[in-house]
JSON list of C-alpha atoms in Angstrom, two decimals:
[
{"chain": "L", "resi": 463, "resn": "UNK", "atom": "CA", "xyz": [1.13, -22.97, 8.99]},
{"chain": "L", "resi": 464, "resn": "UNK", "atom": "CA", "xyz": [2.17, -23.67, 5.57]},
{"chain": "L", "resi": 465, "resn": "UNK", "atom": "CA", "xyz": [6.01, -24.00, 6.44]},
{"chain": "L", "resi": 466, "resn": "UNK", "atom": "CA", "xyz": [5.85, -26.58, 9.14]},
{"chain": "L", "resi": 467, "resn": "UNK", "atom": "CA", "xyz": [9.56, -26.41, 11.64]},
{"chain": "L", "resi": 468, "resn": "UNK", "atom": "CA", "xyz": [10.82, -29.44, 13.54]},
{"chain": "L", "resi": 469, "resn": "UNK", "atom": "CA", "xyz": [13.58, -29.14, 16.31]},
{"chain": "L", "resi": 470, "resn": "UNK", "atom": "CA", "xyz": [16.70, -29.61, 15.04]},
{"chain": "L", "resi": 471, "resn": "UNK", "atom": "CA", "xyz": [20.15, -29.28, 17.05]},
{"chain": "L", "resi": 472, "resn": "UNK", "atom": "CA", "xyz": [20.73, -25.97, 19.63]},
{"chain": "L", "resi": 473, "resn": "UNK", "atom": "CA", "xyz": [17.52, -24.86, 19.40]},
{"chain": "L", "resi": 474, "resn": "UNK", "atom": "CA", "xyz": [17.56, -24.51, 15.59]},
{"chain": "L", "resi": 475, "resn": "UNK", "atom": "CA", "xyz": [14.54, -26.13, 13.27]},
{"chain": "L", "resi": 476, "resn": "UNK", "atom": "CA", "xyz": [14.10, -27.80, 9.83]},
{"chain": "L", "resi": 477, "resn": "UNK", "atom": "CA", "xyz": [11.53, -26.02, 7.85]},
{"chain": "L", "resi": 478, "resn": "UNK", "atom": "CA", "xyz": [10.79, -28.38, 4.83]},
{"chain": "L", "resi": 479, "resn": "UNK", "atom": "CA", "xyz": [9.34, -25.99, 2.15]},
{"chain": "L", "resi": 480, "resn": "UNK", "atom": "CA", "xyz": [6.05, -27.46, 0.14]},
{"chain": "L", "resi": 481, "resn": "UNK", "atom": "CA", "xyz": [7.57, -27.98, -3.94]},
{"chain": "L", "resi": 482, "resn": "UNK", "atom": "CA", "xyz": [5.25, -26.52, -6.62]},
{"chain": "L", "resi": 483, "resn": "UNK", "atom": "CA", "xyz": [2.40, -29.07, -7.72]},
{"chain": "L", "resi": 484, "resn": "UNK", "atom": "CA", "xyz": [3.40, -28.90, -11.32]},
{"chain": "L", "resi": 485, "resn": "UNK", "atom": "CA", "xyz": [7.26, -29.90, -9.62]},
{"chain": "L", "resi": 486, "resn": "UNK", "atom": "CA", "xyz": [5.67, -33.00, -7.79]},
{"chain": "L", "resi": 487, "resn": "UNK", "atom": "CA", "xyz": [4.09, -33.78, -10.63]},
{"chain": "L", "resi": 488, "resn": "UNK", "atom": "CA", "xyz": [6.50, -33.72, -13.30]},
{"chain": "L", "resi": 489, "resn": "UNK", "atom": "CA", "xyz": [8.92, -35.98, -10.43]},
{"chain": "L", "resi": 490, "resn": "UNK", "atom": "CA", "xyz": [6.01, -38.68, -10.41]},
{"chain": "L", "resi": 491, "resn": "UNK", "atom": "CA", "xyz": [6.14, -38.63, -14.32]},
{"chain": "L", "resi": 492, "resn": "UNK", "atom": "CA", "xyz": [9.42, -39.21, -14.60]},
{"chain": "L", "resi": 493, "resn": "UNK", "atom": "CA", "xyz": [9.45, -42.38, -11.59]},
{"chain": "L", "resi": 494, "resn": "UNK", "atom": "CA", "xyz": [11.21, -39.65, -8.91]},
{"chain": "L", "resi": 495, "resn": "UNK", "atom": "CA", "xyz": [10.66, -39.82, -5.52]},
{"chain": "L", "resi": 496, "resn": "UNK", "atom": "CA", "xyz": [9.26, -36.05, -4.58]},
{"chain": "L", "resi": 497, "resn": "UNK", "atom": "CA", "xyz": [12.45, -34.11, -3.08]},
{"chain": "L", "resi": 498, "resn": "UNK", "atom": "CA", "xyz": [11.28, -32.42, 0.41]},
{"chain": "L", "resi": 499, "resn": "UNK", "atom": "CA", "xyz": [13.53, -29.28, 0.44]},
{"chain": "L", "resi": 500, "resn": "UNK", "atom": "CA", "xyz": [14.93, -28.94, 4.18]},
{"chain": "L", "resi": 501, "resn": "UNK", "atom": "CA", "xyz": [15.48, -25.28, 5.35]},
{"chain": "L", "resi": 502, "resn": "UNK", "atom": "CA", "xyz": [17.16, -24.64, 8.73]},
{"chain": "L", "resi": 503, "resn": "UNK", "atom": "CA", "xyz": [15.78, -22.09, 10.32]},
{"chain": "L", "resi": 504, "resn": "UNK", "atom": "CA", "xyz": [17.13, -20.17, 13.58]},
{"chain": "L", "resi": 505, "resn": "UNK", "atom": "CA", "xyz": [16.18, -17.14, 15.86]},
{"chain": "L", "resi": 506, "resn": "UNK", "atom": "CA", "xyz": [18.71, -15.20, 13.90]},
{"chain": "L", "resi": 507, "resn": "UNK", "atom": "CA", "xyz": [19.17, -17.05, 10.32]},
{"chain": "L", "resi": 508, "resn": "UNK", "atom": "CA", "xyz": [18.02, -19.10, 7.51]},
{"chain": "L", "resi": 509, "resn": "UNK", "atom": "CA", "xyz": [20.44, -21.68, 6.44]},
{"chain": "L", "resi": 510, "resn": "UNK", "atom": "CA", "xyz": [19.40, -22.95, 2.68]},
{"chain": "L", "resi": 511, "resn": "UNK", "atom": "CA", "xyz": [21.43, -26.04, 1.86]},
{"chain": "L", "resi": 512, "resn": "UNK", "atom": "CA", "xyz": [23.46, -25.18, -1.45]},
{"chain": "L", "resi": 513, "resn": "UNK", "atom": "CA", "xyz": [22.22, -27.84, -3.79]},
{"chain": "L", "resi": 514, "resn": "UNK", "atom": "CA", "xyz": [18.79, -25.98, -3.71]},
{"chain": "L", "resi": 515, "resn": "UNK", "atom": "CA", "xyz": [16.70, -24.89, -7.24]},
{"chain": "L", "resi": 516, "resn": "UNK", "atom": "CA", "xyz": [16.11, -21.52, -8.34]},
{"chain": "L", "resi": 517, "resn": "UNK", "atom": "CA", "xyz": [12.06, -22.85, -8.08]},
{"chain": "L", "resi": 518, "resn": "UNK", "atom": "CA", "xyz": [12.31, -24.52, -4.45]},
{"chain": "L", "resi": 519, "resn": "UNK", "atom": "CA", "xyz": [14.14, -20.86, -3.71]},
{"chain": "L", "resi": 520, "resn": "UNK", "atom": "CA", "xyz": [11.40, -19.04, -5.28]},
{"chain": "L", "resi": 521, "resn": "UNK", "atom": "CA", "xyz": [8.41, -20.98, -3.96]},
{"chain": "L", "resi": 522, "resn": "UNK", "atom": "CA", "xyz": [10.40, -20.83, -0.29]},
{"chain": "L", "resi": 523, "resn": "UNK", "atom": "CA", "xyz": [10.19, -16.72, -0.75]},
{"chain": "L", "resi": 524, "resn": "UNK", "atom": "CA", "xyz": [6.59, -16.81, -1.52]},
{"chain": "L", "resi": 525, "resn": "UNK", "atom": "CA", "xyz": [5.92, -18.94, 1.96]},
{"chain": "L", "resi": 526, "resn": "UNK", "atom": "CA", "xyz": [7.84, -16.94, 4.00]},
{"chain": "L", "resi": 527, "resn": "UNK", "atom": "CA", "xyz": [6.89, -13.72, 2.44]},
{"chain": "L", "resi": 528, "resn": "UNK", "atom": "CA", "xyz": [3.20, -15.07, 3.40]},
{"chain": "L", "resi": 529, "resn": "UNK", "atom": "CA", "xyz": [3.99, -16.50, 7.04]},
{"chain": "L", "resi": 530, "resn": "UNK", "atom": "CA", "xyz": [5.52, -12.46, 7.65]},
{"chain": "L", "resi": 531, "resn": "UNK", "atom": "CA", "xyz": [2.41, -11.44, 6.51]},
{"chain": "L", "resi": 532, "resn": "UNK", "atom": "CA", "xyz": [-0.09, -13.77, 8.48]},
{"chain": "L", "resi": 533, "resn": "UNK", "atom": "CA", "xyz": [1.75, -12.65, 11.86]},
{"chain": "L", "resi": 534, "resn": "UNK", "atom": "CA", "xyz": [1.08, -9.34, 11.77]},
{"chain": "L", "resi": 535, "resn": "UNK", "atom": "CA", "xyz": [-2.57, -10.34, 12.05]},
{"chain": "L", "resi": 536, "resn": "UNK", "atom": "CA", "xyz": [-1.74, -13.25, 14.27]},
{"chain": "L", "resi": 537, "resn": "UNK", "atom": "CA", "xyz": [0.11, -10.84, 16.54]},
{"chain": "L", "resi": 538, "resn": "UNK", "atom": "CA", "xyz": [-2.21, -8.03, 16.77]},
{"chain": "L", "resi": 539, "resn": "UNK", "atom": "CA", "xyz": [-5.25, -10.93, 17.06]},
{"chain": "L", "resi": 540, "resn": "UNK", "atom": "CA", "xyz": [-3.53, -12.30, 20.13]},
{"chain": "L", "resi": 541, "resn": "UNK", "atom": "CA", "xyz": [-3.19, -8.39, 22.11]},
{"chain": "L", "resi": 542, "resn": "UNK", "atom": "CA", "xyz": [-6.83, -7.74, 20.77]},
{"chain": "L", "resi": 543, "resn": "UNK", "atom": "CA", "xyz": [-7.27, -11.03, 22.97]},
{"chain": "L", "resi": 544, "resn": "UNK", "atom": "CA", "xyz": [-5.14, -10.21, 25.83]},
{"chain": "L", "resi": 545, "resn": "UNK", "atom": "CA", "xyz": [-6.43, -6.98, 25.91]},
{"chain": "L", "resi": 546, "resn": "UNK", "atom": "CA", "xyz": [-10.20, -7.59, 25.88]},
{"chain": "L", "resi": 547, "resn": "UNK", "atom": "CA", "xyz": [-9.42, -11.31, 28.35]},
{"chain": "L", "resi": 548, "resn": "UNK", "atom": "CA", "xyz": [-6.89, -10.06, 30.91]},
{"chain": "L", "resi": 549, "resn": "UNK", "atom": "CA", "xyz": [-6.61, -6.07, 31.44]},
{"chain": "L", "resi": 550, "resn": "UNK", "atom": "CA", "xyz": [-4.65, -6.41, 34.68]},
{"chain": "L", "resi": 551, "resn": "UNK", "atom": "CA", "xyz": [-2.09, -8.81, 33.21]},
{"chain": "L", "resi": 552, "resn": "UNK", "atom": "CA", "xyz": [-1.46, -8.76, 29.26]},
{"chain": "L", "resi": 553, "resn": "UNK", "atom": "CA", "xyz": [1.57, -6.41, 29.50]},
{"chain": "L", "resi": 554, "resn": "UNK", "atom": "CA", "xyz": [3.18, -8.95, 31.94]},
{"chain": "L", "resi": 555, "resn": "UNK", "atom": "CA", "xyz": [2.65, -11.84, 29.11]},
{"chain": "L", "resi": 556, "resn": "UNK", "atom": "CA", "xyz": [3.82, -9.03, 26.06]},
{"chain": "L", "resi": 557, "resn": "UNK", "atom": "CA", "xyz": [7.23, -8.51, 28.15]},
{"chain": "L", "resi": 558, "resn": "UNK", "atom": "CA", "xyz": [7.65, -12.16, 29.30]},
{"chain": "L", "resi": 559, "resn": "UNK", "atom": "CA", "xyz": [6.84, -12.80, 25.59]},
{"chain": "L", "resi": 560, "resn": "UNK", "atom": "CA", "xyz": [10.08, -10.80, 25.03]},
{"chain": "L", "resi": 561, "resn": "UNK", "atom": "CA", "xyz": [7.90, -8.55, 21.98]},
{"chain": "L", "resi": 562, "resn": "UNK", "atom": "CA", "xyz": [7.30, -4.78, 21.17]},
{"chain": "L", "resi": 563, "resn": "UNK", "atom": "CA", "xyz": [4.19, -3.61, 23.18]},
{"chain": "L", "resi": 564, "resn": "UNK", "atom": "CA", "xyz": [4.74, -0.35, 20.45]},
{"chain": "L", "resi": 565, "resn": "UNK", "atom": "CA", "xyz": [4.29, -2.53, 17.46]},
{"chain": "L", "resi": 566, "resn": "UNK", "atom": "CA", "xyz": [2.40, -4.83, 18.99]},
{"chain": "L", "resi": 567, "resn": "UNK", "atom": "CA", "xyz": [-0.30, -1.95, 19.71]},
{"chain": "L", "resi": 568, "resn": "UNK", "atom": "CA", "xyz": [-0.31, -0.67, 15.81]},
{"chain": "L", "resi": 569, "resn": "UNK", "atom": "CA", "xyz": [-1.06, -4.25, 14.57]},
{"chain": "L", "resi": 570, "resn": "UNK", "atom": "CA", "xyz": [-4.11, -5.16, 17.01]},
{"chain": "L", "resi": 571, "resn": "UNK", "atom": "CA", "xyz": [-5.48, -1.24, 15.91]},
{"chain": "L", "resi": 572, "resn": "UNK", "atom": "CA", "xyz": [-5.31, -2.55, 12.39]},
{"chain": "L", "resi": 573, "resn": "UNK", "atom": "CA", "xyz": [-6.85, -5.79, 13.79]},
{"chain": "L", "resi": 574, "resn": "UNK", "atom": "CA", "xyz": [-9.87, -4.29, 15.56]},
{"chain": "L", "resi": 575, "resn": "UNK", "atom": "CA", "xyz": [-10.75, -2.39, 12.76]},
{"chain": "L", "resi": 576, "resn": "UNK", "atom": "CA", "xyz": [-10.68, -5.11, 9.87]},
{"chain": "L", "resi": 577, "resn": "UNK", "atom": "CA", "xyz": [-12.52, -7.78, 11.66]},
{"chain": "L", "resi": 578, "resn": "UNK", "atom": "CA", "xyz": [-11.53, -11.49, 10.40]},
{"chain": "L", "resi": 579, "resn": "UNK", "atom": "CA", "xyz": [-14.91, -11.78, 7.55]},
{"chain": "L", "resi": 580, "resn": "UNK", "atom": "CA", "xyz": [-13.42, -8.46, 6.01]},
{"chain": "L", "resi": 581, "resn": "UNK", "atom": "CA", "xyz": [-9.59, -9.08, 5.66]},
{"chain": "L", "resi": 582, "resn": "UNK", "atom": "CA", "xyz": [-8.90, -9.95, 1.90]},
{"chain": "L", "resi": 583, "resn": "UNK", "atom": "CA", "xyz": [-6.10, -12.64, 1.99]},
{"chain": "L", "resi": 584, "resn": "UNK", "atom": "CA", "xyz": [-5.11, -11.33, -1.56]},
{"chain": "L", "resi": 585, "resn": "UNK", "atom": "CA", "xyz": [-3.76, -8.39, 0.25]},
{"chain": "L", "resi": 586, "resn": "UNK", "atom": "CA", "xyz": [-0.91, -7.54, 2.55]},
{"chain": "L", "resi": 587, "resn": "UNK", "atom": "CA", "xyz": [-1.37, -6.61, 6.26]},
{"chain": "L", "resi": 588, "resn": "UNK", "atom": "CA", "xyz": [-0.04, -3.49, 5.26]},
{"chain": "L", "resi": 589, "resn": "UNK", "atom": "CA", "xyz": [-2.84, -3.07, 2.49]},
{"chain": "L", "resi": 590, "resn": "UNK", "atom": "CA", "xyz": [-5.16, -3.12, 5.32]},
{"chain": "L", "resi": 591, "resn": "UNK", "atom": "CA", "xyz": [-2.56, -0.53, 7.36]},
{"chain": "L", "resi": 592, "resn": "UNK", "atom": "CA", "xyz": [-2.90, 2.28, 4.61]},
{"chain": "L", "resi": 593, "resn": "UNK", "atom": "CA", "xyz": [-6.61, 2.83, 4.42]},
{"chain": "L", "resi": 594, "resn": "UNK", "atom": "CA", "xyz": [-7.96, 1.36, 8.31]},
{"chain": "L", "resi": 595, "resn": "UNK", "atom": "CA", "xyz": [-8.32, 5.21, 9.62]},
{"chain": "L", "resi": 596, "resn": "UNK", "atom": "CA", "xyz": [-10.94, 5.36, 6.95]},
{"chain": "L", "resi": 597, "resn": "UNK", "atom": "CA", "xyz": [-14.77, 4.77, 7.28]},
{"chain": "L", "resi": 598, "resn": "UNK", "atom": "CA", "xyz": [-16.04, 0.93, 6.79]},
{"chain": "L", "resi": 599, "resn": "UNK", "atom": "CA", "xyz": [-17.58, 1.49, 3.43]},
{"chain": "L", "resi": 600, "resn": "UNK", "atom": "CA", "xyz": [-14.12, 3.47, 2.47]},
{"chain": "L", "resi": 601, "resn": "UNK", "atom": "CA", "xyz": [-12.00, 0.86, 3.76]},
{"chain": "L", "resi": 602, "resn": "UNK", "atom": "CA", "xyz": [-13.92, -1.86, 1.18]},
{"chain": "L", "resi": 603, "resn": "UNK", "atom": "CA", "xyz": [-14.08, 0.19, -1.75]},
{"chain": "L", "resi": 604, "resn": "UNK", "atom": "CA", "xyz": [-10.42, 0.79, -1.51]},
{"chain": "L", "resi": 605, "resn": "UNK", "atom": "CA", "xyz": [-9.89, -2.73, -0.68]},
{"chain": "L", "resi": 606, "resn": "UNK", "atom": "CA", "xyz": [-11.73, -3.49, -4.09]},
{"chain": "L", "resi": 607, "resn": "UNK", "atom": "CA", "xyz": [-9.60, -1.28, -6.21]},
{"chain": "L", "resi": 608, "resn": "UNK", "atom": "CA", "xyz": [-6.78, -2.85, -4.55]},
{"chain": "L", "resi": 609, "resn": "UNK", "atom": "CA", "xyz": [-7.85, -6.04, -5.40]},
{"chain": "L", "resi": 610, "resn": "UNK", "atom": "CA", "xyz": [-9.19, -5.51, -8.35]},
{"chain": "L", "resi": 611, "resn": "UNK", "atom": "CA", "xyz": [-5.64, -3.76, -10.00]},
{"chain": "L", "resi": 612, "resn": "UNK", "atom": "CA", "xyz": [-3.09, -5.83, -8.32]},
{"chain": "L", "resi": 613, "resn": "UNK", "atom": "CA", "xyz": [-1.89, -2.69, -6.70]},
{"chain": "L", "resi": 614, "resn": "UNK", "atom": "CA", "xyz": [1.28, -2.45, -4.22]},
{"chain": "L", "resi": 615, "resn": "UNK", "atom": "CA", "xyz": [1.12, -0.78, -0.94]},
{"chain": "L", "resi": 616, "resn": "UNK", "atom": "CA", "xyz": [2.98, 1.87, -3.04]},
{"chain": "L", "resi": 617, "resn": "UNK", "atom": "CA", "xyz": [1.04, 2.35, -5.48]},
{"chain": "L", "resi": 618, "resn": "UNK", "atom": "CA", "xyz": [-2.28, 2.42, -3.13]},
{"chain": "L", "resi": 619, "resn": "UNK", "atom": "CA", "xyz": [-0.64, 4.54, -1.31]},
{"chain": "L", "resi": 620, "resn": "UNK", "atom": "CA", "xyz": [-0.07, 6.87, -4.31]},
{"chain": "L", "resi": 621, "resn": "UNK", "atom": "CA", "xyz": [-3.72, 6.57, -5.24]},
{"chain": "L", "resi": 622, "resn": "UNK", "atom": "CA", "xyz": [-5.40, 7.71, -2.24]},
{"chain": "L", "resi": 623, "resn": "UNK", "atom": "CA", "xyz": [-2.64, 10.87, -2.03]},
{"chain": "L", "resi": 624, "resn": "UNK", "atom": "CA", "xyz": [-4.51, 11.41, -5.91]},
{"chain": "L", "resi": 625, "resn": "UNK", "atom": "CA", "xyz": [-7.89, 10.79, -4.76]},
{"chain": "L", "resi": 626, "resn": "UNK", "atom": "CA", "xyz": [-7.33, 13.31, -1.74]},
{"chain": "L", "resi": 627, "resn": "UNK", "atom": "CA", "xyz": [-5.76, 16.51, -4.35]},
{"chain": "L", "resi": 628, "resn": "UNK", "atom": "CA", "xyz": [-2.32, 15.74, -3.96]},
{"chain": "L", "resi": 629, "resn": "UNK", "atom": "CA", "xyz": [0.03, 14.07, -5.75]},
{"chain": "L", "resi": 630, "resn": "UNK", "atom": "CA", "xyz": [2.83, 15.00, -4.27]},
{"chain": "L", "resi": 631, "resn": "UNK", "atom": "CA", "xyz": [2.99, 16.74, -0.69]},
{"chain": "L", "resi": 632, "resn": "UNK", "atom": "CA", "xyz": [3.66, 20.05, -1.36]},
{"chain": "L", "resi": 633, "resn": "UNK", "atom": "CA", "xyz": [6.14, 22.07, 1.09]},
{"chain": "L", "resi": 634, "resn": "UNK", "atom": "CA", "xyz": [4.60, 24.42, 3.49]},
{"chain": "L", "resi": 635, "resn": "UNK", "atom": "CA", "xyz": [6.65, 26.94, 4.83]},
{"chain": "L", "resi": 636, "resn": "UNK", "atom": "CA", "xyz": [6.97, 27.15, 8.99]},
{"chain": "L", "resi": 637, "resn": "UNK", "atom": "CA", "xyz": [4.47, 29.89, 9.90]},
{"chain": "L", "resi": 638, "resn": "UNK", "atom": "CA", "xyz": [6.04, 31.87, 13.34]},
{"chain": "L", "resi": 639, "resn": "UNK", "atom": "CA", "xyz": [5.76, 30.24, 16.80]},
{"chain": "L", "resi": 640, "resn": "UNK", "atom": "CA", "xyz": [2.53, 30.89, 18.69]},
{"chain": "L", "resi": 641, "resn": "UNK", "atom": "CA", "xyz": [2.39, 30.42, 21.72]},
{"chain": "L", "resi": 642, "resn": "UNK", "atom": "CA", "xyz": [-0.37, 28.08, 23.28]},
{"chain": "L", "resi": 643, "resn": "UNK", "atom": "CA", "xyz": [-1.52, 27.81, 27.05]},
{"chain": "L", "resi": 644, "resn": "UNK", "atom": "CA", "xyz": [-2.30, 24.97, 28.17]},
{"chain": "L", "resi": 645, "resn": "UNK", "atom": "CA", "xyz": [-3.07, 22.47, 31.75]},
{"chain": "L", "resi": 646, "resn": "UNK", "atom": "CA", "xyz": [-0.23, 21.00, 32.73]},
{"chain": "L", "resi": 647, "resn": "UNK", "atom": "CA", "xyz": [-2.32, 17.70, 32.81]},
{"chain": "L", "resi": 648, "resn": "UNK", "atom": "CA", "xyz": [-3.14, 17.95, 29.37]},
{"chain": "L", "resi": 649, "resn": "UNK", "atom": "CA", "xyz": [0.42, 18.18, 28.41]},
{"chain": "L", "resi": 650, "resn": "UNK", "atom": "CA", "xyz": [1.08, 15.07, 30.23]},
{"chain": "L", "resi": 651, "resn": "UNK", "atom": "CA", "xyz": [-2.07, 13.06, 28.54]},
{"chain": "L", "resi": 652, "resn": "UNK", "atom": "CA", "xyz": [-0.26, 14.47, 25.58]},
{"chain": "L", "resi": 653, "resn": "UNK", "atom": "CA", "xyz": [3.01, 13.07, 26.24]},
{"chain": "L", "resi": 654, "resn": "UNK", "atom": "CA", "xyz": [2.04, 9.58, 27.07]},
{"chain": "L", "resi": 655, "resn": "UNK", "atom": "CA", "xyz": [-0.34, 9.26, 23.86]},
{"chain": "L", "resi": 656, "resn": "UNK", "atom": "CA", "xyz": [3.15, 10.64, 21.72]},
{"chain": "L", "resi": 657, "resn": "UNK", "atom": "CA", "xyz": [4.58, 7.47, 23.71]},
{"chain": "L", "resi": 658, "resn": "UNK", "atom": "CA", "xyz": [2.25, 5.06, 23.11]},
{"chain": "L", "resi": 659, "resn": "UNK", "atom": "CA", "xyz": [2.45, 5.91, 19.22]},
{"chain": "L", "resi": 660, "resn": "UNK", "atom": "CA", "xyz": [6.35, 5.70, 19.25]},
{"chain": "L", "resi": 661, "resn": "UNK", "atom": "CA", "xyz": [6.55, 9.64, 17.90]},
{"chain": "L", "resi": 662, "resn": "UNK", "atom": "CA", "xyz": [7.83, 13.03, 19.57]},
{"chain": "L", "resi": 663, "resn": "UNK", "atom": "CA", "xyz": [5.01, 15.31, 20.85]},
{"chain": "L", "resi": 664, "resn": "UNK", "atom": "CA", "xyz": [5.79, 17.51, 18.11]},
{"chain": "L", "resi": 665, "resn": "UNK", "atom": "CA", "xyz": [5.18, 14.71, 15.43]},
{"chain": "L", "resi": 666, "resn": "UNK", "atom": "CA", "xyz": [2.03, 13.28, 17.15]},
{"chain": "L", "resi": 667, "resn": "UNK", "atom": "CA", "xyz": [0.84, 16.68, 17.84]},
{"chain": "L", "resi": 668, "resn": "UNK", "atom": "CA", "xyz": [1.12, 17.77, 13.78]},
{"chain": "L", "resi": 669, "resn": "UNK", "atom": "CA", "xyz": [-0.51, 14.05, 12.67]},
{"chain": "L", "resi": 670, "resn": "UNK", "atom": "CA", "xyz": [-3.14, 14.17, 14.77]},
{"chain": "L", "resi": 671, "resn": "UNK", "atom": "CA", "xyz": [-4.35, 17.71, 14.15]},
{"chain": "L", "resi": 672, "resn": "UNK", "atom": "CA", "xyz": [-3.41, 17.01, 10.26]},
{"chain": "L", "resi": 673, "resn": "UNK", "atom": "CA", "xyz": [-5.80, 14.22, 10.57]},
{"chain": "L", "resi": 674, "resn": "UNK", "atom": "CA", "xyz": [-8.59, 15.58, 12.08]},
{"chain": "L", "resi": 675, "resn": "UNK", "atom": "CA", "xyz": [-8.60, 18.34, 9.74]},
{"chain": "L", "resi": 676, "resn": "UNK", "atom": "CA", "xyz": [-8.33, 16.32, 6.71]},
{"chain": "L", "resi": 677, "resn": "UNK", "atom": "CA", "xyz": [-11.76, 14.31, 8.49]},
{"chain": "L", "resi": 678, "resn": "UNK", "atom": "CA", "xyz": [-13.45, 18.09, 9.13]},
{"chain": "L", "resi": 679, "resn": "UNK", "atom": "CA", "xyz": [-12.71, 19.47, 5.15]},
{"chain": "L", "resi": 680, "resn": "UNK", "atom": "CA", "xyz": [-13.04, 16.28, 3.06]},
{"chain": "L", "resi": 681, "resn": "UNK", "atom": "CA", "xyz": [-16.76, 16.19, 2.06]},
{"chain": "L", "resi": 682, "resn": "UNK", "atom": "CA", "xyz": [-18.36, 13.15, 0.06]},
{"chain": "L", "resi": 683, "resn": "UNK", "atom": "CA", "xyz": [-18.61, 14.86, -2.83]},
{"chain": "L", "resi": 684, "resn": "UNK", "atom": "CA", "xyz": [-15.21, 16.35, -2.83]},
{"chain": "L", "resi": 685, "resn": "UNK", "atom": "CA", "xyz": [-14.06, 12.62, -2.23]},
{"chain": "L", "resi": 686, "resn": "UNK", "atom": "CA", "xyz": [-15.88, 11.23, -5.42]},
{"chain": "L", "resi": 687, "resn": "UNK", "atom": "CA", "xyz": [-14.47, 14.24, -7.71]},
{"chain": "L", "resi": 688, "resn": "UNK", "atom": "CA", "xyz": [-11.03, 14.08, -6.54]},
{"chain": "L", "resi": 689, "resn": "UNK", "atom": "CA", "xyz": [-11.65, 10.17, -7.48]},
{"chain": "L", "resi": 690, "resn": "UNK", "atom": "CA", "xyz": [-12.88, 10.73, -10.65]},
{"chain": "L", "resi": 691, "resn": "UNK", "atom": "CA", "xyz": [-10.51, 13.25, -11.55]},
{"chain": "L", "resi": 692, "resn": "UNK", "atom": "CA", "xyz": [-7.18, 10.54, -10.35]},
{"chain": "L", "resi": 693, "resn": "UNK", "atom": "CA", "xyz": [-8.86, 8.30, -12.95]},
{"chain": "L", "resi": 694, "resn": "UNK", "atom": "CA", "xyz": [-10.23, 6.63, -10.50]},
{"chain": "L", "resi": 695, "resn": "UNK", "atom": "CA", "xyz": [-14.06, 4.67, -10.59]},
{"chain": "L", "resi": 696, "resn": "UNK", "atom": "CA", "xyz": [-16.27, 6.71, -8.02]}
]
């Protein structure tokens, strides 16, 4: 880890943030003794001592914006693992882990389908999040714009709503209840997916039929115009 933590009192630890090279180096210029800037760091708090500089605050951000980051994968690496080592027991080491089995679950879907050669560590988890329903060869050339244009989940968010046809979701007025028979068991497989995904049935019900449609009417070539048309490189 970049921001190493050493026990300090009641269960608390000292996280001494790395200083900018060009910092270290100006201190051995000028005969200094490099400074190593001691964060204390608890389960619910991060105590910065107050003599701190704007740069050692600012470099600190970057690291723990980065650590954040990193554990998403870290975290849905280790249920990918649990899942695929002990089937009959990982839920007992989630809950004695005291974690979210809900969030837990979206981060190792994100890590099954961006396997470790393919994760760009210019790029958030969340990056990765926005465009892993998409084919593999989707996925990278996505990943590449992304890349390429310094783009924020926002905005690559906002460019695959252009490269789909819409800019902005457009309203769509309630059409009248229908009514829809169904097995009772189905309901039930229903439910527990709706669950699983943390959303009401109606929610999960609407996304998942939303999605599939959007796989069934989106052809290739329809893709590449859209593209083109959002200013986008085909």
């Amino acid at each position: 880890m970049t921001i190493p933590s050493t026990p300090g009192l009641d269960g608390a630890n000292v996280a001494p943030f790395r200083r900018r090279p060009q910092a270290l180096s100006s201190q051995r210029r000028s005969g200094e003794e490099p400074r190593r800037v001691q964060v204390l760091t608890t389960k619910v708090a991060l105590q910065i001592p107050g003599a701190m500089t704007y740069e050692d605050w600012e470099q600190a951000g970057r690291q723990l914006s980065g650590i954040v980051d990193s554990s998403s994968w870290w975290l849905g690496d280790w249920l990918v693992y649990g899942k695929d080592h002990y089937t009959d027991r990982y839920q007992r080491g989630i809950r004695a882990a005291g974690l979210q089995y809900q969030t837990l679950r979206n981060y190792a879907w994100v890590a099954r389908r961006f396997p470790t050669g393919r994760r760009r560590a210019a790029l958030t988890f969340q990056h990765h999040a926005e465009i892993a329903s998409l084919p593999v060869d989707e996925q990278e050339t996505w990943l590449d714009r992304a890349e390429q244009n310094t783009w924020t989940t926002k905005q690559l968010r906002t460019a695959l709503r252009i490269a789909r046809g819409g800019d902005q979701p457009r309203s769509v007025p309630l059409e009248t209840t229908r009514r829809l028979a169904l097995p009772g068991s189905r309901m039930q497989w229903w439910h527990k997916a709706a669950e699983q995904s943390g959303l009401g049935l109606e929610q999960w019900v609407l996304q998942t039929l939303d999605s599939a449609a959007g796989r069934a009417l989106e052809e290739p070539e329809d893709r590449g115009r859209l593209a083109r048309e959002a200013g986008l490189s085909a």
